Amino acid sequence: MTAPRRILLVGNPNVGKSTLFNALTGLHQHTGNWPGKTVSQAQGTYRHRGQTYRLVDTPGTYSLLARSPDEEVTRDALCAADAAAVVVVCDATCLSRNLNLALQVMEIGLPTVVCVNLLDEARRRRIYPDLLRLEKQLGVPVVGTIAKKKRTLTRLRDTVARVCDTPPSVPSYIRYDTAIENAVAALRSHLPPRTVPTPRYVALRLLEGDDRYRDAVPARIVEDACKHLRQQGITEDGWRDRLVAGVIRRADTVSAGVVKQQPGHDPDRRIDRVLTGRLTAYPMMILLLLLLFYITIEGANAPSQWLTALFARGEQGLTALCRTLAVPDWLHGALVLGVYRVLAWVVAVMLPPMAIFFPLFTLLEDVGYLPRIAYNLDRPFRRCRACGKQALTMCMGFGCNAVGVTGCRIIDSPRERLLAILTNSLVPCNGRFPTLITLLTLFFVGTAGGWGAAALLTLFILLGIGATLGVTWLLSVTLLRGAPSAFTLELPSYRRPQVGQVLVRSVLDRTLFVLGRAAAVAAPAGLILWLTANITVAGTSLLQYGAAFLDPFARLMGLDGVILIAFILGFPANEIVVPIILMAYLATGTLTDISDLDALRQILVANGWTARTALCTVLFSLFHWPCSTTLLTIRKETGRWRWVAAAALIPTLLGIVTCMLVNALWV
């Protein structure tokens, strides 16, 4: 059997690579209309005319001069030079900018196919690229596609197959200043003809000071070439600028000759005047956030009750089965009242809001609004000496803080990436929403909920965003000093969302993935929880001992020992905090389901809860240590346990201090 041919899919961010990857392979890589969405490689296969092709979707990059970890992934994949072909995906609406990368890839010497995608968007904006002329100008095959329409991909498959069978010689049209070309020629003369990548590419990277190729040519030869450039009045920064300028100049020349654009009104500009306007940007962000939470709160109530009733019947069935099989009471309690009931709570409480929030959030991604949020928040983050891209990772944290931490790879500066990682949990993830919504509804807006609960939740989310900015600034002037780096963020065109695909993929890829991860840690947590509540010493359970031990400190925070130990035991899954509180108050030894909100409020009030207690609990729910999954993800991303400790300590100290201040100032 013939080995699969490896095809690299590369391109600028937000050109539809992941959509193209999904259409070709039949897989379901997450897509989003914002730069930095893909932060690692995805691989899949497809068959065409009896041959298998392994397609690799690489992170988006504007240049092979990599600055961030995700861009390095793409650069290293290309420089490995083991691909049968490279498909460079370009956006038909901004061809000149996209051709910069295409020309750099061609310079490596790999068999190249230029895929001009988003032709439908180009037509909507009255842009008409001449693909035949572009192919003649570049000297490599050019194919036009609309990635979300699979019927347009047949010619792309045929072209990739032809290029793999008979690899063409890839021409290099880029020529720089005479001084640079002489330096390149001098370095090339010391490289073997079959250098991987091509000798010309290696020579250019040596001039730029790329450490990966420092052993390819003796250091003395490289220094002589650089000295020659300095004698010509070209500094190190100067020749880097000229290298970039040479690529841009050629890309502009090619693009100008093949793109025709008819004058027409650009609807994106009208929308941006509202969504990114100086006076309207922040009010629109708050209104959208309010609407998002209102739909989530209102829509999640009924499904949550249905799931609770369903799992209750399941528990009755398991109990009956245990009695039939004469299962010991302790084993029935540990497995059914412990593990099963905790799992049921996590699913019933967590699934409905996630199944609503994630699709709505994904629709905002698909439309192209998330980059506008980063644009709007760039100035506040820069004042905090951070990067505006942190706004994107912060938004990802609303769904899951672990996902937000992984998304920090899109930030180029290591210092700013670490700032984003350490502060990501200051915005609540989906797992903390149930506690926030329940307590805000019970003590501040009444059981009717609705717009009042959504408004208060929005207010606390804004508090979390403010805390993110404040802590980021504090870290920037103390532990992680440094000036903010400049960054370029593309504002993509607004696109009509693929509603059906968004609904299916957000449920399968996000909701069920996060839910499965929560369930995996909730099961052992349920067992531990049952044991602490049922193992007694002198007639008192371990849970009650722990609550009594923590009570004096918790009182200083406006809480009590039961609330504080509930947060500690809820470390694996934040959704079980309120049930643990009820279990301790009622001394039932098992997780308790109180579906009647009025009855729930009466239980809490009977155990000393006031509006102050509820407010302090909400604040501590907003600011406390991240869950176990997030901390493990931070360890993986940073490679240091000290940063894991910092990520847990920072929000916890903020929560303790905030609660103590509220408790002391409450009149």
XYZ file of C-alpha atoms in Angstrom:
667
model
C 0.000 0.000 0.000
C 1.337 3.435 -0.965
C 2.235 5.681 1.956
C 0.048 8.794 2.320
C 1.430 11.946 0.749
C 1.930 14.747 3.259
C 0.328 18.045 2.256
C 0.867 21.216 4.294
C -1.942 23.742 4.518
C -0.511 27.182 5.322
C -1.729 30.746 5.123
C -2.363 33.988 6.957
C -4.753 33.883 9.923
C -8.418 33.988 9.059
C -8.259 32.898 5.420
C -10.433 29.795 5.870
C -7.719 27.157 6.292
C -9.592 25.190 8.947
C -12.816 25.306 6.922
C -10.880 24.036 3.903
C -9.270 21.348 6.057
C -12.675 20.185 7.298
C -14.148 20.139 3.799
C -11.275 18.056 2.392
C -10.849 15.582 5.266
C -14.397 15.357 6.618
C -13.085 16.147 10.099
C -14.375 18.905 12.344
C -11.507 21.187 13.282
C -12.936 24.172 15.187
C -13.346 27.189 12.914
C -13.649 30.843 13.871
C -13.584 34.186 12.115
C -10.698 35.654 14.106
C -6.886 35.577 13.938
C -5.100 33.085 16.180
C -7.908 30.548 16.349
C -5.598 27.618 15.393
C -2.674 27.289 17.821
C -1.433 23.794 16.944
C -1.327 21.393 14.028
C -4.339 19.311 13.047
C -3.983 16.313 10.750
C -6.459 14.359 8.670
C -6.541 12.267 5.520
C -8.536 12.194 2.310
C -8.466 9.948 -0.732
C -8.423 11.113 -4.332
C -8.223 8.836 -7.338
C -6.925 5.905 -5.304
C -4.205 7.859 -3.498
C -4.245 8.816 0.182
C -3.185 12.308 1.213
C -2.366 13.376 4.780
C -3.393 17.008 5.175
C -1.766 19.089 7.924
C -3.532 22.299 9.011
C -0.890 24.628 10.462
C -1.415 27.761 12.584
C -1.886 30.966 10.652
C 1.153 33.169 10.124
C 1.856 36.341 8.183
C 5.524 35.561 7.624
C 8.174 32.891 8.039
C 9.930 35.312 10.412
C 8.232 33.574 13.335
C 7.610 35.540 16.533
C 5.175 33.363 18.516
C 5.016 29.632 19.343
C 2.142 28.983 16.936
C 4.011 30.725 14.079
C 7.097 28.644 14.881
C 5.021 25.491 14.404
C 4.239 26.570 10.839
C 7.793 27.680 10.077
C 9.322 24.430 11.349
C 6.808 22.335 9.407
C 7.778 24.114 6.186
C 11.504 24.045 6.825
C 11.411 20.300 7.485
C 10.916 20.074 3.685
C 9.333 16.621 3.916
C 5.984 17.597 2.400
C 4.923 16.385 -1.025
C 3.292 19.761 -1.622
C 2.307 22.964 0.135
C -1.100 24.577 -0.335
C -0.847 28.294 0.456
C -4.365 29.563 1.202
C -4.968 33.226 0.336
C -7.913 35.516 0.971
C -9.306 36.810 -2.316
C -10.378 40.061 -0.634
C -6.816 41.051 0.383
C -4.604 39.182 -2.043
C -1.626 41.530 -1.839
C -1.069 40.912 1.889
C -1.545 37.158 1.529
C 0.917 36.852 -1.340
C 3.734 37.910 0.996
C 3.649 34.495 2.652
C 3.109 32.685 -0.655
C 6.285 34.211 -2.087
C 8.284 33.277 1.009
C 7.023 29.683 0.814
C 7.957 29.549 -2.858
C 11.466 30.660 -1.925
C 11.888 27.513 0.176
C 11.522 25.494 -3.025
C 8.720 23.119 -2.037
C 6.102 22.196 -4.677
C 3.507 24.922 -4.155
C -0.178 25.395 -4.971
C -1.741 28.800 -4.329
C -5.379 28.459 -3.256
C -7.331 31.715 -3.566
C -10.191 31.208 -1.100
C -13.257 33.248 -0.131
C -14.187 34.117 -3.695
C -17.772 34.636 -2.562
C -16.642 37.300 -0.083
C -14.605 38.941 -2.823
C -17.602 39.100 -5.153
C -19.714 40.593 -2.371
C -17.138 43.364 -2.063
C -16.861 43.690 -5.865
C -13.309 42.325 -6.035
C -12.493 40.116 -9.032
C -9.012 38.478 -9.077
C -7.759 37.177 -12.424
C -6.566 33.717 -11.375
C -5.149 32.737 -14.775
C -3.021 35.843 -14.881
C -1.939 35.285 -11.268
C -0.808 31.766 -12.139
C 1.238 33.128 -15.026
C 2.782 35.813 -12.822
C 3.750 33.404 -10.020
C 4.721 30.404 -12.110
C 2.912 27.956 -9.803
C -0.624 26.496 -10.018
C -3.393 28.769 -8.742
C -6.859 27.470 -7.815
C -9.917 29.449 -6.702
C -12.198 28.003 -4.004
C -15.093 28.701 -1.678
C -14.133 26.368 1.178
C -17.622 25.987 2.632
C -18.890 24.770 -0.768
C -17.335 21.355 -1.300
C -18.149 21.277 -5.007
C -15.535 24.002 -5.578
C -12.738 21.788 -4.222
C -12.537 19.211 -7.034
C -10.034 21.242 -9.054
C -7.920 21.795 -5.924
C -7.698 18.031 -5.338
C -6.759 17.462 -8.976
C -4.102 20.168 -8.880
C -2.529 18.868 -5.641
C -2.408 15.361 -7.128
C -0.738 16.655 -10.317
C 1.847 18.658 -8.365
C 2.680 15.634 -6.197
C 3.092 13.389 -9.268
C 5.229 15.849 -11.232
C 6.692 18.449 -8.875
C 7.319 21.658 -10.835
C 10.395 23.778 -10.372
C 9.304 26.630 -8.155
C 10.573 29.973 -9.481
C 11.721 32.746 -7.176
C 10.689 36.152 -8.380
C 11.884 38.049 -5.351
C 15.062 40.017 -5.900
C 16.458 42.446 -3.373
C 18.975 45.262 -3.515
C 22.252 44.492 -5.292
C 24.197 44.549 -2.019
C 21.884 41.969 -0.447
C 21.923 39.767 -3.555
C 25.752 39.804 -3.499
C 25.763 38.788 0.175
C 23.290 35.985 -0.548
C 25.434 34.762 -3.438
C 28.547 34.751 -1.239
C 26.822 32.631 1.395
C 25.232 30.289 -1.157
C 28.645 29.442 -2.563
C 29.489 27.752 0.764
C 26.298 25.674 0.897
C 25.762 22.272 -0.732
C 23.378 22.433 -3.748
C 20.880 20.114 -2.056
C 20.658 22.036 1.173
C 17.262 21.644 2.891
C 15.595 24.121 2.631
C 17.081 25.642 -0.537
C 20.518 27.305 -0.338
C 19.004 30.688 -1.198
C 16.489 30.435 1.643
C 19.173 29.373 4.134
C 21.406 32.258 3.012
C 18.591 34.764 3.588
C 17.879 33.373 7.041
C 21.598 33.543 7.906
C 21.610 37.233 7.038
C 18.663 37.683 9.396
C 20.608 35.975 12.185
C 18.481 32.801 12.335
C 20.200 30.584 14.913
C 18.848 27.391 13.369
C 21.272 27.705 10.447
C 24.310 29.126 12.244
C 26.245 25.861 11.693
C 25.512 25.728 7.961
C 28.263 28.173 7.069
C 31.388 29.122 9.100
C 30.681 32.094 11.328
C 33.553 34.018 9.718
C 31.878 33.813 6.293
C 28.560 35.067 7.676
C 30.307 37.923 9.471
C 32.134 38.902 6.285
C 28.817 39.054 4.402
C 27.231 41.166 7.137
C 30.323 43.396 7.242
C 29.998 43.931 3.494
C 26.385 45.051 3.985
C 27.411 47.441 6.753
C 30.006 48.928 4.471
C 27.201 49.619 2.013
C 25.430 51.576 4.733
C 22.891 48.827 5.509
C 22.484 48.052 9.208
C 21.155 44.763 10.569
C 17.683 46.237 10.999
C 18.070 47.849 7.592
C 18.617 44.639 5.666
C 15.803 42.920 7.528
C 13.546 45.798 6.506
C 14.752 45.513 2.917
C 14.112 41.764 2.899
C 10.550 42.371 4.049
C 10.142 45.316 1.680
C 11.314 43.191 -1.231
C 8.633 40.587 -0.582
C 5.916 43.218 -0.095
C 6.965 45.113 -3.215
C 6.763 41.970 -5.348
C 3.429 40.945 -3.796
C 1.973 44.383 -4.479
C 3.239 44.282 -8.056
C 1.692 40.888 -8.712
C -1.577 41.765 -6.981
C -1.955 45.072 -8.818
C -1.792 43.279 -12.113
C -4.394 40.607 -11.390
C -7.048 42.194 -9.146
C -9.872 44.321 -10.456
C -12.101 46.089 -7.962
C -15.260 47.949 -8.804
C -16.193 50.872 -6.594
C -18.893 50.007 -4.110
C -20.018 50.742 -0.576
C -18.314 48.569 2.036
C -20.946 47.471 4.605
C -18.244 46.405 7.081
C -17.214 50.010 7.620
C -20.747 51.047 8.550
C -21.005 48.241 11.109
C -17.565 49.029 12.536
C -18.548 52.637 13.093
C -20.952 51.293 15.718
C -19.104 48.255 17.105
C -15.681 49.916 17.276
C -16.693 53.593 17.489
C -15.129 55.775 20.150
C -18.465 56.409 21.901
C -20.385 53.243 21.032
C -17.821 50.408 21.302
C -18.060 49.765 25.060
C -21.864 50.199 25.345
C -22.313 47.717 22.481
C -19.983 45.217 24.151
C -21.951 45.468 27.404
C -25.307 45.142 25.619
C -24.150 42.055 23.723
C -22.836 40.536 26.955
C -26.137 41.278 28.685
C -28.119 39.682 25.859
C -25.832 36.641 25.848
C -26.325 36.032 29.567
C -30.068 36.670 29.450
C -30.564 34.035 26.757
C -28.310 31.623 28.662
C -30.099 32.094 32.002
C -33.623 31.965 30.612
C -32.923 29.087 28.249
C -31.117 26.885 30.780
C -33.842 26.728 33.463
C -36.241 24.225 31.918
C -33.588 21.812 30.496
C -31.818 21.779 33.846
C -35.033 20.779 35.617
C -35.732 18.076 33.016
C -32.237 16.618 33.424
C -32.521 16.717 37.220
C -35.789 14.755 37.063
C -34.271 12.300 34.569
C -31.228 11.616 36.727
C -33.466 11.272 39.797
C -35.333 8.441 38.074
C -31.989 6.934 37.116
C -30.886 7.036 40.739
C -34.073 5.286 41.815
C -33.407 2.569 39.270
C -29.827 2.092 40.450
C -30.975 1.954 44.061
C -33.546 -0.705 43.205
C -30.871 -2.688 41.347
C -28.517 -2.506 44.341
C -31.263 -3.807 46.626
C -31.987 -6.652 44.238
C -28.316 -7.610 44.159
C -28.012 -7.183 47.961
C -25.257 -4.595 47.575
C -23.945 -3.390 50.985
C -25.237 -0.011 52.121
C -21.754 1.521 52.219
C -21.043 0.496 48.614
C -24.461 1.745 47.470
C -23.808 5.047 49.239
C -20.315 5.471 47.756
C -21.281 4.608 44.164
C -24.870 5.823 43.848
C -25.219 8.580 46.454
C -21.626 9.682 45.983
C -20.228 9.160 42.478
C -23.502 8.970 40.514
C -25.224 11.857 42.278
C -22.258 14.200 41.869
C -22.014 13.282 38.191
C -25.732 13.882 37.807
C -25.422 17.307 39.419
C -22.524 18.310 37.183
C -24.350 17.258 34.029
C -27.759 18.674 35.004
C -26.349 22.010 36.169
C -23.521 22.436 33.662
C -24.858 21.054 30.391
C -27.836 23.386 29.722
C -25.993 26.722 30.100
C -23.018 25.368 28.147
C -25.273 24.078 25.379
C -26.648 27.628 25.039
C -23.605 29.774 25.828
C -21.079 27.985 23.605
C -23.159 28.155 20.387
C -23.927 31.839 20.984
C -20.265 32.549 21.668
C -19.248 30.554 18.586
C -21.669 32.561 16.462
C -19.879 35.733 17.580
C -16.610 34.113 16.506
C -18.013 33.074 13.153
C -19.423 36.525 12.438
C -16.051 38.157 13.198
C -16.843 40.125 16.365
C -14.106 38.732 18.653
C -11.259 40.624 16.914
C -13.305 43.804 17.404
C -13.352 43.111 21.150
C -9.554 42.824 21.116
C -9.358 46.054 19.122
C -11.616 47.858 21.595
C -9.685 46.590 24.609
C -6.234 47.089 23.115
C -5.810 50.553 24.658
C -6.735 49.461 28.232
C -4.417 46.455 28.012
C -1.579 48.561 26.588
C -1.974 50.965 29.506
C -1.509 47.908 31.701
C 1.684 47.120 29.707
C 0.101 44.042 28.153
C -1.048 42.962 24.710
C -4.490 43.558 23.207
C -4.617 39.918 22.121
C -5.143 39.102 25.789
C -8.746 40.208 25.242
C -9.221 37.236 22.903
C -7.851 34.721 25.414
C -9.933 36.344 28.151
C -13.073 35.820 26.057
C -12.103 32.187 25.549
C -11.908 31.872 29.343
C -15.639 32.570 29.649
C -16.247 29.152 28.154
C -13.376 27.326 29.862
C -10.313 28.797 31.573
C -8.190 25.841 30.451
C -9.051 26.618 26.825
C -8.254 30.289 27.443
C -4.836 29.347 28.832
C -4.078 27.240 25.754
C -5.208 30.092 23.521
C -2.527 32.349 25.036
C -0.130 30.829 22.490
C -1.311 33.447 20.013
C 0.498 36.147 22.046
C 4.004 36.713 20.686
C 5.817 38.103 23.741
C 6.662 35.460 26.409
C 6.150 38.074 29.149
C 2.744 39.135 27.865
C 1.767 35.506 27.262
C 2.549 34.748 30.903
C 0.507 37.767 32.013
C -2.480 36.432 30.081
C -2.057 32.933 31.539
C -1.803 34.120 35.152
C -4.882 36.349 34.915
C -7.150 34.208 32.746
C -9.086 32.714 35.674
C -10.138 36.179 36.896
C -13.060 35.937 34.493
C -15.492 33.148 35.454
C -15.679 30.040 33.327
C -18.929 28.329 32.449
C -18.594 26.087 35.526
C -18.910 29.049 37.909
C -21.991 30.513 36.223
C -24.489 28.207 38.032
C -23.315 29.341 41.480
C -23.286 33.003 40.446
C -26.722 32.826 38.822
C -28.313 30.911 41.715
C -27.097 33.236 44.468
C -27.777 36.442 42.536
C -31.293 35.227 41.794
C -32.061 34.143 45.373
C -30.798 37.176 47.270
C -30.819 40.141 44.899
C -33.365 39.873 42.076
C -35.900 37.317 43.289
C -36.802 33.971 41.800
C -38.155 35.577 38.631
C -34.570 36.002 37.406
C -34.685 37.238 33.800
C -33.139 40.570 32.899
C -32.305 41.397 36.514
C -30.150 38.308 36.963
C -28.535 38.889 33.554
C -27.767 42.528 34.443
C -26.212 41.612 37.787
C -24.220 38.785 36.219
C -22.985 41.217 33.561
C -21.948 43.631 36.319
C -19.882 40.948 38.055
C -18.349 39.891 34.730
C -17.290 43.513 34.197
C -15.803 43.415 37.704
C -13.801 40.349 36.634
C -12.591 42.168 33.516
C -11.586 45.163 35.648
C -9.714 42.842 38.014
C -7.937 41.290 35.023
C -6.730 44.726 33.923
C -5.739 45.732 37.452
C -3.804 42.551 38.248
C -2.162 42.642 34.813
C -0.911 46.165 35.509
C 0.315 45.187 38.978
C 2.249 42.198 37.618
C 3.654 44.353 34.799
C 5.230 46.801 37.242
C 6.431 44.187 39.751
C 6.952 40.508 38.962
C 6.799 40.730 35.158
C 8.190 44.154 34.329
C 8.359 45.276 30.747
C 6.966 47.556 28.079
C 4.039 46.436 25.919
C 4.972 45.092 22.521
C 3.329 46.338 19.359
C 1.069 43.904 17.591
C -0.911 43.835 14.401
C -4.434 42.452 14.552
C -6.443 41.837 11.425
C -10.091 42.847 11.548
C -11.687 40.244 9.281
C -14.713 40.890 7.151
C -18.070 40.197 8.739
C -19.345 36.903 7.438
C -22.702 35.235 7.470
C -22.397 32.536 10.172
C -22.803 28.897 9.251
C -25.529 28.404 11.838
C -26.060 24.678 11.363
C -22.373 23.850 11.507
C -21.858 26.194 14.464
C -24.632 24.540 16.464
C -23.427 21.013 15.801
C -19.724 21.673 16.243
C -20.054 23.872 19.348
C -22.083 21.164 21.055
C -19.827 18.283 20.034
C -16.403 19.952 20.111
C -16.849 22.349 23.011
C -19.834 21.504 25.181
C -19.371 17.739 25.338
C -15.581 18.042 25.508
C -15.677 20.380 28.519
C -18.502 18.386 30.091
C -16.587 15.133 29.678
C -13.517 16.656 31.291
C -15.617 17.944 34.207
C -17.297 14.560 34.620
C -13.908 12.832 34.674
C -12.856 14.809 37.739
C -16.323 14.949 39.306
C -16.582 11.160 39.685
C -13.616 10.744 42.074
C -14.632 14.003 43.742
C -18.040 12.496 44.434
C -16.440 9.505 46.128
C -14.197 11.718 48.290
C -17.135 13.946 49.123
C -19.266 11.016 50.247
C -16.428 9.651 52.381
C -15.799 12.986 54.157
C -19.509 13.327 54.874
C -19.992 9.774 56.154
C -16.803 8.904 58.007
C -17.427 10.075 61.559
C -15.247 10.545 64.609
C -17.089 10.847 67.929
C -20.343 11.274 66.064
C -19.076 14.144 63.886
C -18.234 13.767 60.187
C -14.909 14.774 58.692
C -16.798 17.358 56.642
C -18.153 18.981 59.796
C -14.713 18.902 61.447
C -13.221 20.663 58.438
C -15.982 23.262 58.415
C -15.520 23.965 62.127
C -11.738 24.325 61.692
C -12.133 26.844 58.829
C -15.022 28.757 60.378
C -13.065 31.482 62.284
C -11.095 32.497 59.189
C -14.160 32.219 56.949
C -16.114 34.587 59.249
C -13.523 37.301 58.573
C -14.426 36.971 54.875
C -18.169 37.206 55.482
C -18.565 33.443 54.915
C -18.698 30.460 57.221
C -16.679 27.254 57.459
C -19.203 25.264 55.428
C -18.985 27.669 52.480
C -15.195 27.724 52.521
C -14.805 23.952 52.703
C -17.345 23.625 49.891
C -15.057 25.709 47.653
C -12.093 23.546 48.665
C -13.912 20.272 47.945
C -15.260 21.810 44.732
C -11.704 22.198 43.394
C -12.180 19.471 40.746
C -15.536 20.900 39.544
C -16.944 24.288 40.561
C -20.508 23.154 39.840
C -20.753 21.137 43.066
C -20.080 24.021 45.485
C -23.748 24.817 46.255
C -24.750 21.122 46.643
C -21.882 20.573 49.113
C -23.099 23.563 51.143
C -26.603 22.087 51.272
C -25.310 18.656 52.191
C -23.359 20.052 55.130
C -26.237 22.216 56.354
C -28.780 19.405 56.176
C -26.294 16.784 57.499
C -27.653 14.258 55.029
C -24.323 12.644 54.164
C -25.198 12.793 50.476
C -25.428 15.442 47.806
C -28.789 17.196 48.114
C -31.049 18.377 45.322
C -33.248 21.344 46.172
C -34.995 22.225 42.931
C -37.369 24.731 44.593
C -35.516 28.052 44.794
C -37.750 29.360 47.591
C -37.009 26.273 49.679
C -33.313 26.656 48.911
C -33.352 30.253 50.115
C -35.111 29.254 53.339
C -32.436 26.647 54.081
C -29.639 29.158 53.540
C -31.335 31.871 55.622
C -31.996 29.367 58.421
C -28.234 28.708 58.530
C -27.362 32.377 58.975
C -27.155 33.600 55.382
C -27.811 37.270 54.685
C -27.353 39.468 51.623
C -23.804 40.109 52.855
C -23.084 36.370 52.997
C -24.450 35.916 49.485
C -22.407 38.850 48.131
C -19.187 37.589 49.696
C -19.863 34.084 48.360
C -20.443 35.475 44.865
C -17.215 37.489 45.081
C -15.236 34.465 46.278
C -16.776 32.373 43.513
C -15.585 35.028 41.069
C -12.083 35.260 42.595
C -10.596 32.024 43.838
C -8.184 29.342 42.671
C -8.701 27.869 39.187
C -9.991 24.329 38.820
C -7.619 21.361 38.641
C -7.849 21.097 34.835
C -6.841 24.740 34.372
C -3.873 24.409 36.737
C -2.627 21.313 34.916
C -2.973 23.181 31.625
C -0.927 26.074 33.051
C 1.768 23.583 34.057
C 1.819 22.205 30.524
C 1.976 25.651 28.901
C 4.580 27.230 31.203
C 6.599 24.177 32.237
C 7.018 25.586 35.752
C 5.180 24.680 38.945
C 5.960 28.132 40.344
C 3.695 29.710 37.725
C 1.007 27.186 38.612
C 1.314 28.280 42.239
C 1.180 31.945 41.187
C -1.912 31.336 39.050
C -3.665 29.781 42.055
C -2.421 32.286 44.632
C -3.168 35.531 42.754
C -6.973 35.140 42.372
C -7.272 33.530 45.813
C -5.552 36.439 47.572
C -7.677 38.871 45.562
C -10.836 37.025 46.622
C -9.840 36.900 50.291
C -8.946 40.601 50.438
C -12.092 41.631 48.524
C -14.387 39.577 50.759
C -12.717 40.894 53.908
C -13.146 44.492 52.742
C -16.821 43.970 51.862
C -17.440 42.239 55.186
C -15.723 45.019 57.137
C -17.430 47.873 55.271
C -20.919 46.345 55.209
C -23.289 48.405 57.312
